[in-house]
mmCIF file of C-alpha atoms (C1' of nucleotides) in Angstrom:
data_model
loop_
_atom_site.group_PDB
_atom_site.id
_atom_site.type_symbol
_atom_site.label_atom_id
_atom_site.label_comp_id
_atom_site.label_asym_id
_atom_site.label_seq_id
_atom_site.Cartn_x
_atom_site.Cartn_y
_atom_site.Cartn_z
ATOM 1 C CA MET A 973 24.190 21.950 205.672
ATOM 2 C CA HIS A 974 24.601 25.709 205.616
ATOM 3 C CA ARG A 975 23.186 27.909 203.191
ATOM 4 C CA THR A 976 26.385 29.681 202.489
ATOM 5 C CA ASP A 977 29.406 27.426 202.443
ATOM 6 C CA VAL A 978 31.676 30.453 202.154
ATOM 7 C CA ILE A 979 31.979 33.535 204.213
ATOM 8 C CA ALA A 980 33.119 37.351 203.636
ATOM 9 C CA ILE A 981 35.994 38.854 204.927
ATOM 10 C CA GLY A 982 34.037 40.766 207.484
ATOM 11 C CA GLU A 983 32.149 37.721 208.839
ATOM 12 C CA LEU A 984 35.749 35.826 209.306
ATOM 13 C CA ALA A 985 36.595 39.154 211.088
ATOM 14 C CA ALA A 986 33.476 39.219 213.190
ATOM 15 C CA ARG A 987 33.782 35.294 214.028
ATOM 16 C CA THR A 988 37.167 35.506 215.259
ATOM 17 C CA GLY A 989 37.516 39.005 216.633
ATOM 18 C CA VAL A 990 40.219 40.064 214.422
ATOM 19 C CA ALA A 991 40.575 42.964 212.014
ATOM 20 C CA VAL A 992 39.853 42.775 208.616
ATOM 21 C CA SER A 993 43.114 44.481 207.786
ATOM 22 C CA ALA A 994 44.843 41.639 209.995
ATOM 23 C CA ILE A 995 43.130 38.979 208.011
ATOM 24 C CA ARG A 996 44.233 40.287 204.764
ATOM 25 C CA PHE A 997 47.803 40.594 206.361
ATOM 26 C CA TYR A 998 47.787 36.851 207.517
ATOM 27 C CA GLU A 999 46.500 35.828 203.952
ATOM 28 C CA ALA A 1000 49.537 37.849 202.356
ATOM 29 C CA LYS A 1001 51.819 36.041 204.661
ATOM 30 C CA GLY A 1002 50.634 32.756 203.850
ATOM 31 C CA LEU A 1003 48.685 31.700 207.049
ATOM 32 C CA ILE A 1004 45.335 31.458 205.251
ATOM 33 C CA ALA A 1005 44.007 31.274 201.787
ATOM 34 C CA SER A 1006 41.048 32.654 200.052
ATOM 35 C CA LEU A 1007 38.781 32.081 197.017
ATOM 36 C CA ARG A 1008 37.471 34.919 195.078
ATOM 37 C CA SER A 1009 33.962 35.970 194.215
ATOM 38 C CA SER A 1010 33.105 36.913 190.699
ATOM 39 C CA GLY A 1011 33.741 40.609 191.601
ATOM 40 C CA GLY A 1012 37.183 39.901 193.054
ATOM 41 C CA GLN A 1013 36.119 39.710 196.873
ATOM 42 C CA ARG A 1014 37.703 37.179 199.195
ATOM 43 C CA ARG A 1015 35.639 34.253 200.168
ATOM 44 C CA PHE A 1016 36.584 32.020 203.015
ATOM 45 C CA LEU A 1017 35.900 28.532 203.902
ATOM 46 C CA ARG A 1018 34.223 28.069 207.294
ATOM 47 C CA ALA A 1019 37.274 26.128 208.455
ATOM 48 C CA ASP A 1020 39.101 29.127 208.396
ATOM 49 C CA ILE A 1021 37.470 30.437 211.345
ATOM 50 C CA ARG A 1022 39.449 27.805 213.163
ATOM 51 C CA ARG A 1023 42.632 28.449 211.361
ATOM 52 C CA VAL A 1024 42.391 32.030 212.570
ATOM 53 C CA SER A 1025 41.395 30.844 215.832
ATOM 54 C CA PHE A 1026 44.766 28.565 216.059
ATOM 55 C CA ILE A 1027 46.437 31.703 214.979
ATOM 56 C CA LEU A 1028 45.476 33.589 218.025
ATOM 57 C CA ILE A 1029 46.064 30.943 220.478
ATOM 58 C CA ALA A 1030 49.417 30.104 219.027
ATOM 59 C CA GLN A 1031 50.371 33.830 219.337
ATOM 60 C CA GLN A 1032 49.614 33.672 222.851
ATOM 61 C CA LEU A 1033 52.196 31.246 223.435
ATOM 62 C CA GLY A 1034 54.619 32.996 221.700
ATOM 63 C CA LEU A 1035 55.064 31.670 218.321
ATOM 64 C CA SER A 1036 55.799 33.917 215.627
ATOM 65 C CA LEU A 1037 53.513 34.092 212.609
ATOM 66 C CA GLU A 1038 56.320 32.326 210.607
ATOM 67 C CA GLU A 1039 56.208 29.468 213.111
ATOM 68 C CA ILE A 1040 52.501 29.594 212.867
ATOM 69 C CA ALA A 1041 52.641 29.336 209.348
ATOM 70 C CA LEU A 1042 54.737 26.375 209.497
ATOM 71 C CA GLU A 1043 52.240 24.491 211.686
ATOM 72 C CA LEU A 1044 49.228 25.561 209.662
ATOM 73 C CA ALA A 1045 51.078 24.255 206.781
ATOM 74 C CA ARG A 1046 50.664 20.758 208.190
ATOM 75 C CA LEU A 1047 46.503 21.029 208.646
ATOM 76 C CA PRO A 1048 44.457 20.440 205.829
ATOM 77 C CA ALA A 1049 43.597 23.263 203.972
ATOM 78 C CA GLN A 1050 40.093 22.258 202.255
ATOM 79 C CA ARG A 1051 38.557 20.547 205.524
ATOM 80 C CA THR A 1052 37.906 21.297 208.966
ATOM 81 C CA PRO A 1053 40.660 19.891 211.023
ATOM 82 C CA ASN A 1054 39.697 16.677 212.887
ATOM 83 C CA ALA A 1055 40.617 15.282 216.156
ATOM 84 C CA ALA A 1056 43.817 13.858 214.852
ATOM 85 C CA ASP A 1057 44.951 17.046 213.364
ATOM 86 C CA TRP A 1058 44.343 18.922 216.359
ATOM 87 C CA THR A 1059 45.852 16.346 219.034
ATOM 88 C CA ARG A 1060 49.061 16.475 216.960
ATOM 89 C CA ILE A 1061 49.256 20.185 216.932
ATOM 90 C CA SER A 1062 47.997 20.825 220.449
ATOM 91 C CA THR A 1063 50.782 18.397 221.874
ATOM 92 C CA ALA A 1064 53.228 20.376 220.159
ATOM 93 C CA LEU A 1065 52.021 23.557 221.804
ATOM 94 C CA ARG A 1066 52.057 21.575 225.033
ATOM 95 C CA ALA A 1067 55.835 20.803 224.745
ATOM 96 C CA ARG A 1068 56.126 24.547 224.215
ATOM 97 C CA ILE A 1069 53.986 25.625 227.390
ATOM 98 C CA ASP A 1070 56.067 23.160 229.409
ATOM 99 C CA ALA A 1071 59.267 24.798 228.433
ATOM 100 C CA ARG A 1072 57.991 28.020 228.976
ATOM 101 C CA ILE A 1073 56.921 27.154 232.414
ATOM 102 C CA SER A 1074 60.319 25.397 233.023
ATOM 103 C CA ALA A 1075 62.276 28.443 232.132
ATOM 104 C CA LEU A 1076 60.058 30.795 234.280
ATOM 105 C CA GLU A 1077 60.445 28.541 237.582
ATOM 106 C CA ARG A 1078 64.166 28.555 236.988
ATOM 107 C CA THR A 1079 64.291 32.255 236.849
ATOM 108 C CA ARG A 1080 61.996 32.352 239.900
ATOM 109 C CA GLU A 1081 64.384 30.344 242.089
ATOM 110 C CA LEU A 1082 67.412 32.305 240.887
ATOM 111 C CA LEU A 1083 65.479 35.427 241.604
ATOM 112 C CA ASP A 1084 64.569 33.962 245.117
ATOM 113 C CA GLN A 1085 68.175 33.720 245.991
ATOM 114 C CA CYS A 1086 68.535 37.283 245.148
ATOM 115 C CA ILE A 1087 65.862 38.487 247.291
ATOM 116 C CA GLY A 1088 67.670 37.389 250.493
ATOM 117 C CA CYS A 1089 70.762 39.194 249.756
ATOM 118 C CA GLY A 1090 69.721 42.048 247.682
ATOM 119 C CA CYS A 1091 72.078 41.421 244.633
ATOM 120 C CA LEU A 1092 71.067 40.890 241.037
ATOM 121 C CA SER A 1093 73.750 38.822 239.860
ATOM 122 C CA LEU A 1094 71.370 35.823 239.796
ATOM 123 C CA LYS A 1095 74.575 33.705 241.272
ATOM 124 C CA LYS A 1096 75.148 33.011 244.732
ATOM 125 C CA CYS A 1097 75.005 36.009 246.366
ATOM 126 C CA GLY A 1098 77.943 38.183 244.377
ATOM 127 C CA LEU A 1099 76.768 41.314 245.909
ATOM 128 C CA TYR A 1100 80.411 42.732 246.526
ATOM 129 C CA ASN A 1101 82.191 40.985 243.894
ATOM 130 C CA VAL A 1102 80.211 41.890 241.005
ATOM 131 C CA GLN A 1103 83.458 43.135 239.113
ATOM 132 C CA ASP A 1104 84.864 39.631 238.732
ATOM 133 C CA LYS A 1105 85.295 37.750 235.191
ATOM 134 C CA ALA A 1106 84.694 39.181 232.003
ATOM 135 C CA ALA A 1107 81.601 38.775 229.877
ATOM 136 C CA GLN A 1108 80.689 36.130 227.670
ATOM 137 C CA ARG A 1109 78.313 36.800 225.131
ATOM 138 C CA GLY A 1110 78.542 39.574 222.737
ATOM 139 C CA ALA A 1111 75.637 41.716 221.204
ATOM 140 C CA GLY A 1112 72.677 40.070 219.309
ATOM 141 C CA PRO A 1113 69.273 40.389 218.508
ATOM 142 C CA ARG A 1114 67.319 40.063 221.824
ATOM 143 C CA TYR A 1115 64.345 38.286 220.421
ATOM 144 C CA LEU A 1116 66.845 35.480 219.496
ATOM 145 C CA LEU A 1117 67.334 34.955 223.013
ATOM 146 C CA GLY A 1118 63.500 34.360 223.640
ATOM 147 C CA ASP A 1119 63.688 30.682 224.964
ATOM 148 C CA ARG A 1120 66.238 31.118 227.622
ATOM 149 C CA ALA A 1121 64.480 33.146 230.128
ATOM 150 C CA GLY A 1122 66.775 31.894 232.897
ATOM 151 C CA GLU A 1123 70.305 32.255 231.417
ATOM 152 C CA ILE A 1124 70.233 35.772 230.542
ATOM 153 C CA ALA A 1125 71.641 38.767 232.430
ATOM 154 C CA GLU A 1126 73.864 36.976 234.717
ATOM 155 C CA VAL A 1127 76.249 39.685 235.825
ATOM 156 C CA ARG A 1128 79.670 38.066 235.601
ATOM 157 C CA MET B 889 87.429 52.222 246.698
ATOM 158 C CA HIS B 890 88.011 50.428 243.380
ATOM 159 C CA ARG B 891 90.623 51.655 241.263
ATOM 160 C CA THR B 892 88.163 52.630 238.558
ATOM 161 C CA ASP B 893 84.913 53.802 239.962
ATOM 162 C CA VAL B 894 83.323 54.388 236.517
ATOM 163 C CA ILE B 895 83.338 52.362 233.293
ATOM 164 C CA ALA B 896 83.263 52.923 229.880
ATOM 165 C CA ILE B 897 80.283 52.039 227.800
ATOM 166 C CA GLY B 898 81.902 49.010 226.066
ATOM 167 C CA GLU B 899 82.832 47.585 229.474
ATOM 168 C CA LEU B 900 79.031 48.099 230.423
ATOM 169 C CA ALA B 901 78.159 46.223 227.146
ATOM 170 C CA ALA B 902 80.739 43.536 227.979
ATOM 171 C CA ARG B 903 79.539 43.006 231.343
ATOM 172 C CA THR B 904 76.055 42.947 230.603
ATOM 173 C CA GLY B 905 75.918 41.210 227.228
ATOM 174 C CA VAL B 906 74.211 44.039 225.666
ATOM 175 C CA ALA B 907 75.169 45.909 222.405
ATOM 176 C CA VAL B 908 76.898 49.122 222.986
ATOM 177 C CA SER B 909 74.111 50.948 220.890
ATOM 178 C CA ALA B 910 71.416 49.405 223.019
ATOM 179 C CA ILE B 911 73.095 50.945 225.863
ATOM 180 C CA ARG B 912 73.014 54.336 224.304
ATOM 181 C CA PHE B 913 69.498 53.704 223.218
ATOM 182 C CA TYR B 914 68.422 52.730 227.105
ATOM 183 C CA GLU B 915 70.247 55.914 228.052
ATOM 184 C CA ALA B 916 68.117 57.910 225.457
ATOM 185 C CA LYS B 917 65.027 56.356 227.020
ATOM 186 C CA GLY B 918 65.920 57.256 230.176
ATOM 187 C CA LEU B 919 66.472 53.973 231.765
ATOM 188 C CA ILE B 920 70.054 54.515 232.651
ATOM 189 C CA ALA B 921 72.158 57.852 233.168
ATOM 190 C CA SER B 922 75.495 58.330 232.264
ATOM 191 C CA LEU B 923 78.443 60.893 233.594
ATOM 192 C CA ARG B 924 80.829 62.394 231.012
ATOM 193 C CA SER B 925 84.389 62.141 230.559
ATOM 194 C CA SER B 926 86.398 65.514 229.904
ATOM 195 C CA GLY B 927 86.546 64.569 226.294
ATOM 196 C CA GLY B 928 82.642 63.778 226.437
ATOM 197 C CA GLN B 929 82.477 59.959 226.587
ATOM 198 C CA ARG B 930 79.854 58.343 228.662
ATOM 199 C CA ARG B 931 81.137 57.278 231.962
ATOM 200 C CA PHE B 932 78.657 54.654 234.101
ATOM 201 C CA LEU B 933 78.797 53.866 237.657
ATOM 202 C CA ARG B 934 79.287 50.006 238.487
ATOM 203 C CA ALA B 935 75.668 49.921 239.721
ATOM 204 C CA ASP B 936 74.463 50.312 236.294
ATOM 205 C CA ILE B 937 75.813 46.823 235.464
ATOM 206 C CA ARG B 938 72.897 45.978 237.664
ATOM 207 C CA ARG B 939 70.532 48.335 236.426
ATOM 208 C CA VAL B 940 71.187 46.960 232.805
ATOM 209 C CA SER B 941 70.798 43.419 234.124
ATOM 210 C CA PHE B 942 67.524 44.304 235.692
ATOM 211 C CA ILE B 943 66.411 45.709 232.078
ATOM 212 C CA LEU B 944 67.139 42.407 230.663
ATOM 213 C CA ILE B 945 65.480 40.270 233.500
ATOM 214 C CA ALA B 946 62.365 42.692 233.310
ATOM 215 C CA GLN B 947 62.206 42.218 229.327
ATOM 216 C CA GLN B 948 62.246 38.589 229.824
ATOM 217 C CA LEU B 949 59.160 38.760 231.967
ATOM 218 C CA GLY B 950 57.399 40.890 229.489
ATOM 219 C CA LEU B 951 57.744 44.352 230.726
ATOM 220 C CA SER B 952 58.192 47.180 227.979
ATOM 221 C CA LEU B 953 61.006 49.590 228.249
ATOM 222 C CA GLU B 954 58.562 51.969 229.361
ATOM 223 C CA GLU B 955 57.249 50.024 232.235
ATOM 224 C CA ILE B 956 60.757 48.948 232.964
ATOM 225 C CA ALA B 957 61.744 52.812 233.107
ATOM 226 C CA LEU B 958 58.830 53.142 235.817
ATOM 227 C CA GLU B 959 60.428 50.855 237.993
ATOM 228 C CA LEU B 960 64.099 51.923 237.600
ATOM 229 C CA ALA B 961 62.978 55.464 238.446
ATOM 230 C CA ARG B 962 61.921 54.242 241.762
ATOM 231 C CA LEU B 963 65.658 53.231 242.232
ATOM 232 C CA PRO B 964 68.336 55.444 243.596
ATOM 233 C CA ALA B 965 70.217 57.031 240.373
ATOM 234 C CA GLN B 966 73.316 57.953 241.969
ATOM 235 C CA ARG B 967 74.122 55.192 244.650
ATOM 236 C CA THR B 968 74.524 51.601 244.340
ATOM 237 C CA PRO B 969 71.026 50.167 244.902
ATOM 238 C CA ASN B 970 71.062 48.560 248.704
ATOM 239 C CA ALA B 971 69.505 45.434 249.699
ATOM 240 C CA ALA B 972 66.191 46.960 250.771
ATOM 241 C CA ASP B 973 66.090 48.507 247.052
ATOM 242 C CA TRP B 974 66.582 45.374 245.469
ATOM 243 C CA THR B 975 64.227 43.320 247.764
ATOM 244 C CA ARG B 976 61.373 45.559 246.828
ATOM 245 C CA ILE B 977 61.917 45.339 243.135
ATOM 246 C CA SER B 978 62.609 41.787 243.025
ATOM 247 C CA THR B 979 59.681 40.919 244.785
ATOM 248 C CA ALA B 980 57.486 42.815 242.413
ATOM 249 C CA LEU B 981 59.318 40.972 239.550
ATOM 250 C CA ARG B 982 58.583 37.482 241.391
ATOM 251 C CA ALA B 983 54.976 38.493 241.847
ATOM 252 C CA ARG B 984 55.116 38.991 238.194
ATOM 253 C CA ILE B 985 56.657 35.697 237.422
ATOM 254 C CA ASP B 986 53.973 33.855 239.709
ATOM 255 C CA ALA B 987 51.572 35.363 237.739
ATOM 256 C CA ARG B 988 52.833 34.342 234.355
ATOM 257 C CA ILE B 989 53.499 30.825 235.531
ATOM 258 C CA SER B 990 49.893 30.297 236.796
ATOM 259 C CA ALA B 991 48.457 31.817 233.482
ATOM 260 C CA LEU B 992 50.685 29.345 231.711
ATOM 261 C CA GLU B 993 49.456 26.398 233.830
ATOM 262 C CA ARG B 994 45.820 27.525 233.152
ATOM 263 C CA THR B 995 46.459 27.361 229.703
ATOM 264 C CA ARG B 996 47.996 24.147 229.765
ATOM 265 C CA GLU B 997 44.937 22.701 231.555
ATOM 266 C CA LEU B 998 42.885 23.964 229.137
ATOM 267 C CA LEU B 999 45.067 22.590 226.222
ATOM 268 C CA ASP B 1000 45.009 19.260 228.006
ATOM 269 C CA GLN B 1001 41.176 19.043 227.874
ATOM 270 C CA CYS B 1002 41.295 19.983 224.075
ATOM 271 C CA ILE B 1003 43.915 17.339 223.184
ATOM 272 C CA GLY B 1004 41.161 14.810 223.648
ATOM 273 C CA CYS B 1005 38.086 16.417 222.687
ATOM 274 C CA GLY B 1006 39.552 17.853 219.178
ATOM 275 C CA CYS B 1007 37.695 20.919 219.438
ATOM 276 C CA LEU B 1008 38.774 24.546 218.206
ATOM 277 C CA SER B 1009 35.757 25.996 218.664
ATOM 278 C CA LEU B 1010 35.725 29.473 219.959
ATOM 279 C CA LYS B 1011 32.784 29.583 222.084
ATOM 280 C CA LYS B 1012 33.514 26.050 224.072
ATOM 281 C CA CYS B 1013 37.579 26.537 224.022
ATOM 282 C CA GLY B 1014 38.844 28.037 227.070
ATOM 283 C CA LEU B 1015 41.972 28.584 225.434
ATOM 284 C CA TYR B 1016 40.711 30.954 223.309
ATOM 285 C CA ASN B 1017 40.098 33.282 226.198
ATOM 286 C CA VAL B 1018 43.531 33.073 227.646
ATOM 287 C CA GLN B 1019 45.367 36.130 228.249
ATOM 288 C CA ASP B 1020 49.226 35.964 228.003
ATOM 289 C CA LYS B 1021 50.208 38.776 226.093
ATOM 290 C CA ALA B 1022 53.536 38.744 228.011
ATOM 291 C CA ALA B 1023 54.151 35.699 226.188
ATOM 292 C CA GLN B 1024 55.618 37.285 223.247
ATOM 293 C CA ARG B 1025 58.975 38.675 222.297
ATOM 294 C CA GLY B 1026 60.267 40.765 219.755
ATOM 295 C CA ALA B 1027 58.688 44.181 218.507
ATOM 296 C CA GLY B 1028 55.065 44.868 217.516
ATOM 297 C CA PRO B 1029 51.919 46.210 219.001
ATOM 298 C CA ARG B 1030 51.880 43.483 221.713
ATOM 299 C CA TYR B 1031 49.413 45.747 223.741
ATOM 300 C CA LEU B 1032 46.715 45.527 221.099
ATOM 301 C CA LEU B 1033 46.987 42.011 220.949
ATOM 302 C CA GLY B 1034 46.468 41.718 224.454
ATOM 303 C CA ASP B 1035 43.663 44.096 224.498
ATOM 304 C CA ARG B 1036 41.907 42.408 221.845
ATOM 305 C CA ALA B 1037 42.555 38.998 223.056
ATOM 306 C CA GLY B 1038 39.411 38.359 224.701
ATOM 307 C CA GLU B 1039 36.869 40.506 222.843
ATOM 308 C CA ILE B 1040 34.936 39.530 220.072
ATOM 309 C CA ALA B 1041 33.845 41.113 216.924
ATOM 310 C CA GLU B 1042 35.539 44.509 217.038
ATOM 311 C CA VAL B 1043 34.725 45.382 213.443
ATOM 312 C CA ARG B 1044 34.700 48.848 212.268
ATOM 313 C "C1'" DA C 1015 104.015 61.626 218.607
ATOM 314 C "C1'" DT C 1016 101.605 58.652 216.265
ATOM 315 C "C1'" DG C 1017 98.375 55.055 215.487
ATOM 316 C "C1'" DC C 1018 94.179 53.138 216.252
ATOM 317 C "C1'" DA C 1019 90.504 51.050 218.759
ATOM 318 C "C1'" DA C 1020 86.763 52.839 221.119
ATOM 319 C "C1'" DT C 1021 83.817 56.269 221.178
ATOM 320 C "C1'" DC C 1022 80.957 60.446 219.826
ATOM 321 C "C1'" DT C 1023 76.404 62.556 217.195
ATOM 322 C "C1'" DC C 1024 72.665 62.417 214.215
ATOM 323 C "C1'" DA C 1025 69.967 60.365 210.883
ATOM 324 C "C1'" DA C 1026 68.279 56.205 208.506
ATOM 325 C "C1'" DG C 1027 67.231 51.535 208.308
ATOM 326 C "C1'" DT C 1028 65.200 46.962 210.146
ATOM 327 C "C1'" DG C 1029 61.690 43.240 211.217
ATOM 328 C "C1'" DA C 1030 57.533 41.825 213.499
ATOM 329 C "C1'" DG C 1031 52.802 42.722 213.220
ATOM 330 C "C1'" DG C 1032 49.842 44.887 211.875
ATOM 331 C "C1'" DT C 1033 46.618 49.706 210.820
ATOM 332 C "C1'" DT C 1034 45.290 53.810 208.126
ATOM 333 C "C1'" DT C 1035 44.215 56.026 204.024
ATOM 334 C "C1'" DA C 1036 42.607 56.791 199.478
ATOM 335 C "C1'" DG C 1037 40.090 56.246 195.756
ATOM 336 C "C1'" DA C 1038 37.532 52.613 193.368
ATOM 337 C "C1'" DT C 1039 34.303 48.657 193.077
ATOM 338 C "C1'" DC C 1040 31.023 45.303 194.755
ATOM 339 C "C1'" DA C 1041 26.885 43.384 196.422
ATOM 340 C "C1'" DA C 1042 22.726 43.493 199.372
ATOM 341 C "C1'" DT C 1043 18.818 46.395 200.442
ATOM 342 C "C1'" DA C 1044 14.971 50.353 199.919
ATOM 343 C "C1'" DT D 279 17.329 51.618 190.167
ATOM 344 C "C1'" DA D 280 19.630 54.045 193.580
ATOM 345 C "C1'" DT D 281 22.041 53.865 197.555
ATOM 346 C "C1'" DT D 282 24.755 52.554 200.986
ATOM 347 C "C1'" DG D 283 27.994 49.442 203.347
ATOM 348 C "C1'" DA D 284 31.437 46.053 202.559
ATOM 349 C "C1'" DT D 285 35.383 45.264 200.094
ATOM 350 C "C1'" DC D 286 38.988 45.935 196.862
ATOM 351 C "C1'" DT D 287 44.410 47.321 196.066
ATOM 352 C "C1'" DA D 288 48.457 49.574 197.027
ATOM 353 C "C1'" DA D 289 51.265 52.283 199.744
ATOM 354 C "C1'" DA D 290 52.214 54.736 203.761
ATOM 355 C "C1'" DC D 291 52.319 54.703 208.205
ATOM 356 C "C1'" DC D 292 52.872 53.256 213.331
ATOM 357 C "C1'" DT D 293 55.019 51.198 217.711
ATOM 358 C "C1'" DC D 294 58.831 48.864 219.870
ATOM 359 C "C1'" DA D 295 63.352 47.570 220.447
ATOM 360 C "C1'" DC D 296 66.987 48.144 218.436
ATOM 361 C "C1'" DT D 297 71.057 48.254 214.631
ATOM 362 C "C1'" DT D 298 73.590 50.526 211.013
ATOM 363 C "C1'" DG D 299 76.273 54.256 208.677
ATOM 364 C "C1'" DA D 300 78.893 58.183 208.091
ATOM 365 C "C1'" DG D 301 82.202 61.394 209.656
ATOM 366 C "C1'" DA D 302 84.349 63.295 213.546
ATOM 367 C "C1'" DT D 303 86.783 62.904 218.095
ATOM 368 C "C1'" DT D 304 88.975 60.587 222.080
ATOM 369 C "C1'" DG D 305 92.183 58.270 224.792
ATOM 370 C "C1'" DC D 306 95.209 54.404 225.438
ATOM 371 C "C1'" DA D 307 99.569 52.220 224.310
ATOM 372 C "C1'" DT D 308 103.555 52.019 221.808
#
DNA sequence: ATGCAATCTCAAGTGAGGTTTAGATCAATA
DNA sequence: TATTGATCTAAACCTCACTTGAGATTGCAT
C-alpha cells in the first residue's frame, strides 16, 4: 500500500526517463490518460509507468505511436497489466522481431552475393547489364516500404 | 560504348523506383551530382543508378542521409565504381546488418524471458535497455530517442 | 512547326515525433 | 505567509525526408 496512489507528471517522467513534454504529447495522442488534481494538474496511476515503458520498448521495435496506441488500447487502463496481458502483447512483439530479423538476413544474403562481384544490383551479378529491364514501382512515401527490407532497391 | 551514356532524371527515377523530386532532393543534399544539358536539364551517369540504389539500401539499414552522404563521398564521383569500391562499401554495410541482427536477437531473447514472467518493470526488464535506434523508419528526431533510450531521469 | 510531356526553380507544405517559449497557476516547503 | 519549483495551456518551432504547387522552359515526336 503506497502512500500516494497517483503520481505527478514529473515523477512519471523521472521514472520512465521520458521528458515531461513527451508525456503530455503521448496523452494528447491518446496513448495514456490522466486524472486531474483539484488545481488542474495531471495525476497518473502507477500503472502508467509501465504503459510508458511499453511505449519505449515498442518504439525501439519500430512501431509508430499510432500502432502502439492500438496495442495499448487492448491493455487494461485502470490496473497494472497482468501476466496474461503482457504475454499476449509481447508475443505480438516477438513476431515483429522475427520478421525484422528474417528481412535483414535476406538482405545480408543478397548483399553477400554482391560483395564478390562488386555490383549493387542485388541480383545475380548484373555488373555489366544494369541497363536491362525497366523499373517496376513508382514513387511513394518511403516509410510505407518499411517492412520490405530485402525487396527494395534492386536495380533492374 | 552505350548509345546514351547519360540519362535524364525521369529515367533515373524509373530505374530506381525513387520519385523525381526525391532525386533532386538527394542532389541538393550532395548525395549525387548531375551534369546539365544545353537547356539546363539534369543528366546523370549510369553509375548514379547504383548510387541511388545504395542510398535506398543504406536507408533500410537505418543510416540518415547525412551518414549516407559520408559513405558516398568516398566513392568516385566521375567514374563507375569498380569492384574494389563496392566491396569496401558493401562490406561496411554488411557489418551494419550483422550488428542489427545481433541486437534484434538479443532483444528477442530478453523478450522471451519476459513472456513467461509477466514483468514490465523497468529495473528488472532487460528490454528496457535495448538500444536499437535504427529500427525506426520515417521522420523524426530518432537520434534523440536513441540517445535517451538508456538514460534514466533526464528531467529539467 | 507545333504540341505536349518532361523538366526546371523556388517556395511552401506534410507528417512523425516531439521540444521550446511565454505567461499564468499550483503546491510544497521555509 | 512568502517563495520557489513544478505544472498548466497554447502555439510556435524543430529535424528529417520528402512532396506539392506555380509558373516557365526544354526537347522529342508528329
